[in-house]
mmCIF file with all atom_site columns, N, CA and C in Angstrom:
data_model
loop_
_atom_site.group_PDB
_atom_site.id
_atom_site.type_symbol
_atom_site.label_atom_id
_atom_site.label_alt_id
_atom_site.label_comp_id
_atom_site.label_asym_id
_atom_site.label_entity_id
_atom_site.label_seq_id
_atom_site.pdbx_PDB_ins_code
_atom_site.Cartn_x
_atom_site.Cartn_y
_atom_site.Cartn_z
_atom_site.occupancy
_atom_site.B_iso_or_equiv
_atom_site.pdbx_formal_charge
_atom_site.auth_seq_id
_atom_site.auth_comp_id
_atom_site.auth_asym_id
_atom_site.auth_atom_id
_atom_site.pdbx_PDB_model_num
ATOM 1   N N  . UNK K 1 1  ? 0.972   -1.194 0.002  1.00 0.00 ? 118 UNK K N  1
ATOM 2   C CA . UNK K 1 1  ? 0.150   0.013  0.235  1.00 0.00 ? 118 UNK K CA 1
ATOM 3   C C  . UNK K 1 1  ? 0.476   1.177  -0.070 1.00 0.00 ? 118 UNK K C  1
ATOM 4   N N  . UNK K 1 2  ? 0.270   2.337  -0.665 1.00 0.00 ? 119 UNK K N  1
ATOM 5   C CA . UNK K 1 2  ? 0.803   3.474  -0.804 1.00 0.00 ? 119 UNK K CA 1
ATOM 6   C C  . UNK K 1 2  ? 0.615   4.207  0.703  1.00 0.00 ? 119 UNK K C  1
ATOM 7   N N  . UNK K 1 3  ? 1.527   5.160  0.449  1.00 0.00 ? 120 UNK K N  1
ATOM 8   C CA . UNK K 1 3  ? 1.829   5.791  1.879  1.00 0.00 ? 120 UNK K CA 1
ATOM 9   C C  . UNK K 1 3  ? -0.310  6.939  2.021  1.00 0.00 ? 120 UNK K C  1
ATOM 10  N N  . UNK K 1 4  ? -0.685  7.208  0.840  1.00 0.00 ? 121 UNK K N  1
ATOM 11  C CA . UNK K 1 4  ? -1.679  7.845  0.578  1.00 0.00 ? 121 UNK K CA 1
ATOM 12  C C  . UNK K 1 4  ? -2.947  7.072  0.811  1.00 0.00 ? 121 UNK K C  1
ATOM 13  N N  . UNK K 1 5  ? -2.651  5.339  0.848  1.00 0.00 ? 122 UNK K N  1
ATOM 14  C CA . UNK K 1 5  ? -3.557  5.255  0.754  1.00 0.00 ? 122 UNK K CA 1
ATOM 15  C C  . UNK K 1 5  ? -3.858  4.357  2.607  1.00 0.00 ? 122 UNK K C  1
ATOM 16  N N  . UNK K 1 6  ? -2.858  4.368  2.731  1.00 0.00 ? 123 UNK K N  1
ATOM 17  C CA . UNK K 1 6  ? -2.179  4.148  4.357  1.00 0.00 ? 123 UNK K CA 1
ATOM 18  C C  . UNK K 1 6  ? -2.860  5.146  5.143  1.00 0.00 ? 123 UNK K C  1
ATOM 19  N N  . UNK K 1 7  ? -3.343  6.564  4.771  1.00 0.00 ? 124 UNK K N  1
ATOM 20  C CA . UNK K 1 7  ? -3.455  7.811  5.418  1.00 0.00 ? 124 UNK K CA 1
ATOM 21  C C  . UNK K 1 7  ? -5.183  7.416  4.735  1.00 0.00 ? 124 UNK K C  1
ATOM 22  N N  . UNK K 1 8  ? -5.433  7.454  3.953  1.00 0.00 ? 125 UNK K N  1
ATOM 23  C CA . UNK K 1 8  ? -7.271  7.424  3.951  1.00 0.00 ? 125 UNK K CA 1
ATOM 24  C C  . UNK K 1 8  ? -8.082  6.565  4.303  1.00 0.00 ? 125 UNK K C  1
ATOM 25  N N  . UNK K 1 9  ? -6.888  4.829  4.750  1.00 0.00 ? 126 UNK K N  1
ATOM 26  C CA . UNK K 1 9  ? -7.886  4.220  5.218  1.00 0.00 ? 126 UNK K CA 1
ATOM 27  C C  . UNK K 1 9  ? -7.704  4.516  6.828  1.00 0.00 ? 126 UNK K C  1
ATOM 28  N N  . UNK K 1 10 ? -6.515  5.019  7.015  1.00 0.00 ? 127 UNK K N  1
ATOM 29  C CA . UNK K 1 10 ? -6.915  6.053  8.719  1.00 0.00 ? 127 UNK K CA 1
ATOM 30  C C  . UNK K 1 10 ? -8.120  6.770  8.797  1.00 0.00 ? 127 UNK K C  1
ATOM 31  N N  . UNK K 1 11 ? -8.344  7.626  7.704  1.00 0.00 ? 128 UNK K N  1
ATOM 32  C CA . UNK K 1 11 ? -9.371  8.622  8.720  1.00 0.00 ? 128 UNK K CA 1
ATOM 33  C C  . UNK K 1 11 ? -10.627 7.768  8.497  1.00 0.00 ? 128 UNK K C  1
ATOM 34  N N  . UNK K 1 12 ? -10.758 6.780  7.117  1.00 0.00 ? 129 UNK K N  1
ATOM 35  C CA . UNK K 1 12 ? -11.401 6.362  6.850  1.00 0.00 ? 129 UNK K CA 1
ATOM 36  C C  . UNK K 1 12 ? -12.247 5.531  8.102  1.00 0.00 ? 129 UNK K C  1
ATOM 37  N N  . UNK K 1 13 ? -10.832 5.098  9.057  1.00 0.00 ? 130 UNK K N  1
ATOM 38  C CA . UNK K 1 13 ? -11.060 4.380  10.302 1.00 0.00 ? 130 UNK K CA 1
ATOM 39  C C  . UNK K 1 13 ? -11.739 5.324  10.806 1.00 0.00 ? 130 UNK K C  1
ATOM 40  N N  . UNK K 1 14 ? -10.868 6.533  11.483 1.00 0.00 ? 131 UNK K N  1
ATOM 41  C CA . UNK K 1 14 ? -11.467 7.478  12.605 1.00 0.00 ? 131 UNK K CA 1
ATOM 42  C C  . UNK K 1 14 ? -12.864 8.106  11.954 1.00 0.00 ? 131 UNK K C  1
ATOM 43  N N  . UNK K 1 15 ? -13.003 8.248  10.940 1.00 0.00 ? 132 UNK K N  1
ATOM 44  C CA . UNK K 1 15 ? -14.222 8.657  10.532 1.00 0.00 ? 132 UNK K CA 1
ATOM 45  C C  . UNK K 1 15 ? -15.289 8.064  10.942 1.00 0.00 ? 132 UNK K C  1
ATOM 46  N N  . UNK K 1 16 ? -15.612 6.688  11.056 1.00 0.00 ? 133 UNK K N  1
ATOM 47  C CA . UNK K 1 16 ? -15.982 5.478  11.000 1.00 0.00 ? 133 UNK K CA 1
ATOM 48  C C  . UNK K 1 16 ? -16.406 5.699  12.950 1.00 0.00 ? 133 UNK K C  1
ATOM 49  N N  . UNK K 1 17 ? -14.894 5.561  13.352 1.00 0.00 ? 134 UNK K N  1
ATOM 50  C CA . UNK K 1 17 ? -14.849 5.278  14.820 1.00 0.00 ? 134 UNK K CA 1
ATOM 51  C C  . UNK K 1 17 ? -16.010 6.689  15.637 1.00 0.00 ? 134 UNK K C  1
ATOM 52  N N  . UNK K 1 18 ? -16.040 7.935  14.675 1.00 0.00 ? 135 UNK K N  1
ATOM 53  C CA . UNK K 1 18 ? -16.006 8.860  15.308 1.00 0.00 ? 135 UNK K CA 1
ATOM 54  C C  . UNK K 1 18 ? -17.654 8.826  15.439 1.00 0.00 ? 135 UNK K C  1
ATOM 55  N N  . UNK K 1 19 ? -18.552 8.317  14.000 1.00 0.00 ? 136 UNK K N  1
ATOM 56  C CA . UNK K 1 19 ? -19.352 8.604  13.860 1.00 0.00 ? 136 UNK K CA 1
ATOM 57  C C  . UNK K 1 19 ? -20.153 7.153  15.028 1.00 0.00 ? 136 UNK K C  1
ATOM 58  N N  . UNK K 1 20 ? -19.655 6.026  14.582 1.00 0.00 ? 137 UNK K N  1
ATOM 59  C CA . UNK K 1 20 ? -19.712 5.485  16.101 1.00 0.00 ? 137 UNK K CA 1
ATOM 60  C C  . UNK K 1 20 ? -19.971 6.126  17.489 1.00 0.00 ? 137 UNK K C  1
ATOM 61  N N  . UNK K 1 21 ? -19.078 6.735  17.945 1.00 0.00 ? 138 UNK K N  1
ATOM 62  C CA . UNK K 1 21 ? -18.928 7.457  19.530 1.00 0.00 ? 138 UNK K CA 1
ATOM 63  C C  . UNK K 1 21 ? -20.451 8.193  19.402 1.00 0.00 ? 138 UNK K C  1
ATOM 64  N N  . UNK K 1 22 ? -20.259 8.814  17.654 1.00 0.00 ? 139 UNK K N  1
ATOM 65  C CA . UNK K 1 22 ? -21.514 9.991  18.103 1.00 0.00 ? 139 UNK K CA 1
ATOM 66  C C  . UNK K 1 22 ? -22.933 9.204  18.593 1.00 0.00 ? 139 UNK K C  1
ATOM 67  N N  . UNK K 1 23 ? -22.904 7.725  18.050 1.00 0.00 ? 140 UNK K N  1
ATOM 68  C CA . UNK K 1 23 ? -24.484 7.204  17.633 1.00 0.00 ? 140 UNK K CA 1
ATOM 69  C C  . UNK K 1 23 ? -24.081 6.489  19.324 1.00 0.00 ? 140 UNK K C  1
ATOM 70  N N  . UNK K 1 24 ? -23.345 6.418  19.690 1.00 0.00 ? 141 UNK K N  1
ATOM 71  C CA . UNK K 1 24 ? -22.871 5.669  21.150 1.00 0.00 ? 141 UNK K CA 1
ATOM 72  C C  . UNK K 1 24 ? -23.910 6.805  22.665 1.00 0.00 ? 141 UNK K C  1
ATOM 73  N N  . UNK K 1 25 ? -22.941 8.270  22.074 1.00 0.00 ? 142 UNK K N  1
ATOM 74  C CA . UNK K 1 25 ? -23.450 9.023  22.978 1.00 0.00 ? 142 UNK K CA 1
ATOM 75  C C  . UNK K 1 25 ? -24.860 9.420  22.893 1.00 0.00 ? 142 UNK K C  1
ATOM 76  N N  . UNK K 1 26 ? -25.665 9.802  22.012 1.00 0.00 ? 143 UNK K N  1
ATOM 77  C CA . UNK K 1 26 ? -26.537 9.885  21.152 1.00 0.00 ? 143 UNK K CA 1
ATOM 78  C C  . UNK K 1 26 ? -27.702 8.851  22.157 1.00 0.00 ? 143 UNK K C  1
ATOM 79  N N  . UNK K 1 27 ? -27.103 7.361  21.874 1.00 0.00 ? 144 UNK K N  1
ATOM 80  C CA . UNK K 1 27 ? -27.932 6.797  22.600 1.00 0.00 ? 144 UNK K CA 1
ATOM 81  C C  . UNK K 1 27 ? -28.229 6.530  24.208 1.00 0.00 ? 144 UNK K C  1
ATOM 82  N N  . UNK K 1 28 ? -27.200 6.799  24.384 1.00 0.00 ? 145 UNK K N  1
ATOM 83  C CA . UNK K 1 28 ? -27.108 6.739  26.104 1.00 0.00 ? 145 UNK K CA 1
ATOM 84  C C  . UNK K 1 28 ? -27.871 8.795  26.913 1.00 0.00 ? 145 UNK K C  1
ATOM 85  N N  . UNK K 1 29 ? -27.574 9.777  25.843 1.00 0.00 ? 146 UNK K N  1
ATOM 86  C CA . UNK K 1 29 ? -27.898 10.776 26.172 1.00 0.00 ? 146 UNK K CA 1
ATOM 87  C C  . UNK K 1 29 ? -30.126 9.998  25.906 1.00 0.00 ? 146 UNK K C  1
ATOM 88  N N  . UNK K 1 30 ? -30.159 9.587  25.360 1.00 0.00 ? 147 UNK K N  1
ATOM 89  C CA . UNK K 1 30 ? -31.456 9.395  24.709 1.00 0.00 ? 147 UNK K CA 1
ATOM 90  C C  . UNK K 1 30 ? -32.062 8.136  26.208 1.00 0.00 ? 147 UNK K C  1
ATOM 91  N N  . UNK K 1 31 ? -31.296 7.795  26.725 1.00 0.00 ? 148 UNK K N  1
ATOM 92  C CA . UNK K 1 31 ? -31.802 6.373  27.654 1.00 0.00 ? 148 UNK K CA 1
ATOM 93  C C  . UNK K 1 31 ? -31.920 7.138  28.913 1.00 0.00 ? 148 UNK K C  1
ATOM 94  N N  . UNK K 1 32 ? -30.456 8.627  29.250 1.00 0.00 ? 149 UNK K N  1
ATOM 95  C CA . UNK K 1 32 ? -30.956 9.229  30.103 1.00 0.00 ? 149 UNK K CA 1
ATOM 96  C C  . UNK K 1 32 ? -31.722 10.096 30.720 1.00 0.00 ? 149 UNK K C  1
ATOM 97  N N  . UNK K 1 33 ? -32.722 10.900 29.147 1.00 0.00 ? 150 UNK K N  1
ATOM 98  C CA . UNK K 1 33 ? -32.986 11.576 29.501 1.00 0.00 ? 150 UNK K CA 1
ATOM 99  C C  . UNK K 1 33 ? -34.804 11.103 29.491 1.00 0.00 ? 150 UNK K C  1
ATOM 100 N N  . UNK K 1 34 ? -34.887 10.142 29.006 1.00 0.00 ? 151 UNK K N  1
ATOM 101 C CA . UNK K 1 34 ? -36.014 9.000  28.984 1.00 0.00 ? 151 UNK K CA 1
ATOM 102 C C  . UNK K 1 34 ? -36.586 8.817  30.494 1.00 0.00 ? 151 UNK K C  1
ATOM 103 N N  . UNK K 1 35 ? -34.967 8.971  31.096 1.00 0.00 ? 152 UNK K N  1
ATOM 104 C CA . UNK K 1 35 ? -35.012 8.018  32.406 1.00 0.00 ? 152 UNK K CA 1
ATOM 105 C C  . UNK K 1 35 ? -35.439 9.201  33.710 1.00 0.00 ? 152 UNK K C  1
ATOM 106 N N  . UNK K 1 36 ? -35.058 10.412 32.985 1.00 0.00 ? 153 UNK K N  1
ATOM 107 C CA . UNK K 1 36 ? -35.295 11.310 34.292 1.00 0.00 ? 153 UNK K CA 1
ATOM 108 C C  . UNK K 1 36 ? -36.811 11.611 33.869 1.00 0.00 ? 153 UNK K C  1
ATOM 109 N N  . UNK K 1 37 ? -37.188 10.985 32.753 1.00 0.00 ? 154 UNK K N  1
ATOM 110 C CA . UNK K 1 37 ? -38.810 11.825 32.479 1.00 0.00 ? 154 UNK K CA 1
ATOM 111 C C  . UNK K 1 37 ? -39.269 10.761 33.086 1.00 0.00 ? 154 UNK K C  1
ATOM 112 N N  . UNK K 1 38 ? -39.240 9.675  33.247 1.00 0.00 ? 155 UNK K N  1
ATOM 113 C CA . UNK K 1 38 ? -39.478 8.873  33.584 1.00 0.00 ? 155 UNK K CA 1
ATOM 114 C C  . UNK K 1 38 ? -39.565 9.190  35.720 1.00 0.00 ? 155 UNK K C  1
ATOM 115 N N  . UNK K 1 39 ? -38.866 9.728  35.768 1.00 0.00 ? 156 UNK K N  1
ATOM 116 C CA . UNK K 1 39 ? -38.627 10.449 37.184 1.00 0.00 ? 156 UNK K CA 1
ATOM 117 C C  . UNK K 1 39 ? -39.479 10.938 37.745 1.00 0.00 ? 156 UNK K C  1
ATOM 118 N N  . UNK K 1 40 ? -39.681 11.895 36.706 1.00 0.00 ? 157 UNK K N  1
ATOM 119 C CA . UNK K 1 40 ? -40.672 12.863 36.846 1.00 0.00 ? 157 UNK K CA 1
ATOM 120 C C  . UNK K 1 40 ? -41.780 12.712 36.992 1.00 0.00 ? 157 UNK K C  1
ATOM 121 N N  . UNK K 1 41 ? -42.474 11.887 35.514 1.00 0.00 ? 158 UNK K N  1
ATOM 122 C CA . UNK K 1 41 ? -43.841 11.487 35.435 1.00 0.00 ? 158 UNK K CA 1
ATOM 123 C C  . UNK K 1 41 ? -43.978 10.410 36.790 1.00 0.00 ? 158 UNK K C  1
ATOM 124 N N  . UNK K 1 42 ? -43.700 9.637  37.756 1.00 0.00 ? 159 UNK K N  1
ATOM 125 C CA . UNK K 1 42 ? -43.469 9.391  38.773 1.00 0.00 ? 159 UNK K CA 1
ATOM 126 C C  . UNK K 1 42 ? -43.954 10.450 39.827 1.00 0.00 ? 159 UNK K C  1
ATOM 127 N N  . UNK K 1 43 ? -43.343 11.050 40.126 1.00 0.00 ? 160 UNK K N  1
ATOM 128 C CA . UNK K 1 43 ? -42.988 12.319 41.226 1.00 0.00 ? 160 UNK K CA 1
ATOM 129 C C  . UNK K 1 43 ? -44.231 13.001 41.365 1.00 0.00 ? 160 UNK K C  1
ATOM 130 N N  . UNK K 1 44 ? -45.035 13.239 39.510 1.00 0.00 ? 161 UNK K N  1
ATOM 131 C CA . UNK K 1 44 ? -46.174 14.341 39.933 1.00 0.00 ? 161 UNK K CA 1
ATOM 132 C C  . UNK K 1 44 ? -47.465 13.068 40.077 1.00 0.00 ? 161 UNK K C  1
ATOM 133 N N  . UNK K 1 45 ? -47.290 11.871 39.136 1.00 0.00 ? 162 UNK K N  1
ATOM 134 C CA . UNK K 1 45 ? -48.319 10.891 40.257 1.00 0.00 ? 162 UNK K CA 1
ATOM 135 C C  . UNK K 1 45 ? -48.366 10.985 41.496 1.00 0.00 ? 162 UNK K C  1
ATOM 136 N N  . UNK K 1 46 ? -46.790 10.454 42.080 1.00 0.00 ? 163 UNK K N  1
ATOM 137 C CA . UNK K 1 46 ? -47.225 10.463 43.989 1.00 0.00 ? 163 UNK K CA 1
ATOM 138 C C  . UNK K 1 46 ? -47.584 11.725 43.973 1.00 0.00 ? 163 UNK K C  1
ATOM 139 N N  . UNK K 1 47 ? -47.244 12.678 43.806 1.00 0.00 ? 164 UNK K N  1
ATOM 140 C CA . UNK K 1 47 ? -47.807 14.492 44.245 1.00 0.00 ? 164 UNK K CA 1
ATOM 141 C C  . UNK K 1 47 ? -49.710 14.100 43.751 1.00 0.00 ? 164 UNK K C  1
ATOM 142 N N  . UNK K 1 48 ? -49.466 13.990 42.419 1.00 0.00 ? 165 UNK K N  1
ATOM 143 C CA . UNK K 1 48 ? -51.198 13.898 41.984 1.00 0.00 ? 165 UNK K CA 1
ATOM 144 C C  . UNK K 1 48 ? -52.036 13.477 43.109 1.00 0.00 ? 165 UNK K C  1
ATOM 145 N N  . UNK K 1 49 ? -51.559 12.397 43.445 1.00 0.00 ? 166 UNK K N  1
ATOM 146 C CA . UNK K 1 49 ? -51.648 11.234 44.675 1.00 0.00 ? 166 UNK K CA 1
ATOM 147 C C  . UNK K 1 49 ? -52.439 12.057 45.588 1.00 0.00 ? 166 UNK K C  1
ATOM 148 N N  . UNK K 1 50 ? -51.355 12.485 45.990 1.00 0.00 ? 167 UNK K N  1
ATOM 149 C CA . UNK K 1 50 ? -50.887 13.205 47.677 1.00 0.00 ? 167 UNK K CA 1
ATOM 150 C C  . UNK K 1 50 ? -52.225 13.827 47.439 1.00 0.00 ? 167 UNK K C  1
ATOM 151 N N  . UNK K 1 51 ? -52.321 14.858 46.960 1.00 0.00 ? 168 UNK K N  1
ATOM 152 C CA . UNK K 1 51 ? -53.072 16.150 47.102 1.00 0.00 ? 168 UNK K CA 1
ATOM 153 C C  . UNK K 1 51 ? -54.546 15.749 46.604 1.00 0.00 ? 168 UNK K C  1
ATOM 154 N N  . UNK K 1 52 ? -54.982 14.220 45.369 1.00 0.00 ? 169 UNK K N  1
ATOM 155 C CA . UNK K 1 52 ? -56.072 14.086 45.606 1.00 0.00 ? 169 UNK K CA 1
ATOM 156 C C  . UNK K 1 52 ? -56.215 13.551 46.913 1.00 0.00 ? 169 UNK K C  1
ATOM 157 N N  . UNK K 1 53 ? -55.717 12.625 47.715 1.00 0.00 ? 170 UNK K N  1
ATOM 158 C CA . UNK K 1 53 ? -56.083 12.115 48.807 1.00 0.00 ? 170 UNK K CA 1
ATOM 159 C C  . UNK K 1 53 ? -56.424 13.316 50.669 1.00 0.00 ? 170 UNK K C  1
ATOM 160 N N  . UNK K 1 54 ? -55.135 14.059 50.173 1.00 0.00 ? 171 UNK K N  1
ATOM 161 C CA . UNK K 1 54 ? -55.555 15.144 50.829 1.00 0.00 ? 171 UNK K CA 1
ATOM 162 C C  . UNK K 1 54 ? -57.150 16.266 50.912 1.00 0.00 ? 171 UNK K C  1
ATOM 163 N N  . UNK K 1 55 ? -57.289 16.404 49.405 1.00 0.00 ? 172 UNK K N  1
ATOM 164 C CA . UNK K 1 55 ? -58.570 16.118 49.007 1.00 0.00 ? 172 UNK K CA 1
ATOM 165 C C  . UNK K 1 55 ? -60.060 15.635 49.329 1.00 0.00 ? 172 UNK K C  1
ATOM 166 N N  . UNK K 1 56 ? -59.863 14.386 49.304 1.00 0.00 ? 173 UNK K N  1
ATOM 167 C CA . UNK K 1 56 ? -60.727 13.369 49.137 1.00 0.00 ? 173 UNK K CA 1
ATOM 168 C C  . UNK K 1 56 ? -60.615 13.254 51.536 1.00 0.00 ? 173 UNK K C  1
ATOM 169 N N  . UNK K 1 57 ? -59.390 13.709 52.160 1.00 0.00 ? 174 UNK K N  1
ATOM 170 C CA . UNK K 1 57 ? -59.792 13.639 53.099 1.00 0.00 ? 174 UNK K CA 1
ATOM 171 C C  . UNK K 1 57 ? -60.385 14.616 54.124 1.00 0.00 ? 174 UNK K C  1
ATOM 172 N N  . UNK K 1 58 ? -60.150 15.657 53.486 1.00 0.00 ? 175 UNK K N  1
ATOM 173 C CA . UNK K 1 58 ? -61.427 17.394 53.361 1.00 0.00 ? 175 UNK K CA 1
ATOM 174 C C  . UNK K 1 58 ? -62.251 17.063 53.816 1.00 0.00 ? 175 UNK K C  1
ATOM 175 N N  . UNK K 1 59 ? -63.043 16.962 52.708 1.00 0.00 ? 176 UNK K N  1
ATOM 176 C CA . UNK K 1 59 ? -64.061 16.368 51.768 1.00 0.00 ? 176 UNK K CA 1
ATOM 177 C C  . UNK K 1 59 ? -64.616 15.583 53.285 1.00 0.00 ? 176 UNK K C  1
ATOM 178 N N  . UNK K 1 60 ? -64.036 14.718 53.087 1.00 0.00 ? 177 UNK K N  1
ATOM 179 C CA . UNK K 1 60 ? -64.616 13.407 54.179 1.00 0.00 ? 177 UNK K CA 1
ATOM 180 C C  . UNK K 1 60 ? -64.747 14.184 55.793 1.00 0.00 ? 177 UNK K C  1
ATOM 181 N N  . UNK K 1 61 ? -64.097 14.708 56.199 1.00 0.00 ? 178 UNK K N  1
ATOM 182 C CA . UNK K 1 61 ? -63.871 15.282 57.597 1.00 0.00 ? 178 UNK K CA 1
ATOM 183 C C  . UNK K 1 61 ? -64.786 16.354 57.668 1.00 0.00 ? 178 UNK K C  1
ATOM 184 N N  . UNK K 1 62 ? -65.149 17.215 55.853 1.00 0.00 ? 179 UNK K N  1
ATOM 185 C CA . UNK K 1 62 ? -65.958 18.311 56.177 1.00 0.00 ? 179 UNK K CA 1
ATOM 186 C C  . UNK K 1 62 ? -67.644 17.476 55.994 1.00 0.00 ? 179 UNK K C  1
ATOM 187 N N  . UNK K 1 63 ? -67.380 16.450 55.460 1.00 0.00 ? 180 UNK K N  1
ATOM 188 C CA . UNK K 1 63 ? -69.048 15.925 54.998 1.00 0.00 ? 180 UNK K CA 1
ATOM 189 C C  . UNK K 1 63 ? -69.517 14.981 56.728 1.00 0.00 ? 180 UNK K C  1
ATOM 190 N N  . UNK K 1 64 ? -68.833 14.231 57.755 1.00 0.00 ? 181 UNK K N  1
ATOM 191 C CA . UNK K 1 64 ? -68.930 13.890 58.967 1.00 0.00 ? 181 UNK K CA 1
ATOM 192 C C  . UNK K 1 64 ? -68.625 14.802 59.817 1.00 0.00 ? 181 UNK K C  1
ATOM 193 N N  . UNK K 1 65 ? -68.355 16.061 59.714 1.00 0.00 ? 182 UNK K N  1
ATOM 194 C CA . UNK K 1 65 ? -68.349 17.284 61.086 1.00 0.00 ? 182 UNK K CA 1
ATOM 195 C C  . UNK K 1 65 ? -67.299 17.570 61.681 1.00 0.00 ? 182 UNK K C  1
ATOM 196 N N  . UNK K 1 66 ? -65.924 16.403 61.526 1.00 0.00 ? 183 UNK K N  1
ATOM 197 C CA . UNK K 1 66 ? -64.733 16.236 61.314 1.00 0.00 ? 183 UNK K CA 1
ATOM 198 C C  . UNK K 1 66 ? -63.633 17.140 62.108 1.00 0.00 ? 183 UNK K C  1
ATOM 199 N N  . UNK K 1 67 ? -64.244 18.425 61.425 1.00 0.00 ? 184 UNK K N  1
ATOM 200 C CA . UNK K 1 67 ? -62.884 19.626 60.848 1.00 0.00 ? 184 UNK K CA 1
ATOM 201 C C  . UNK K 1 67 ? -62.717 20.578 62.258 1.00 0.00 ? 184 UNK K C  1
#
């Protein structure tokens, strides 16, 4: 192989590696975002449940005269 062929192959390999690394990073970022969204959704659901329980509890107390 000529020196030019070696350099060309080296640049091609570098380009391929860079593209693969970019894909991996994007996949990891997507997984992290999905994980963070799940945590937020779970937190929101827990907060909504607590609010609903508080509302229901107050309504029950008011209806039974236990205020």
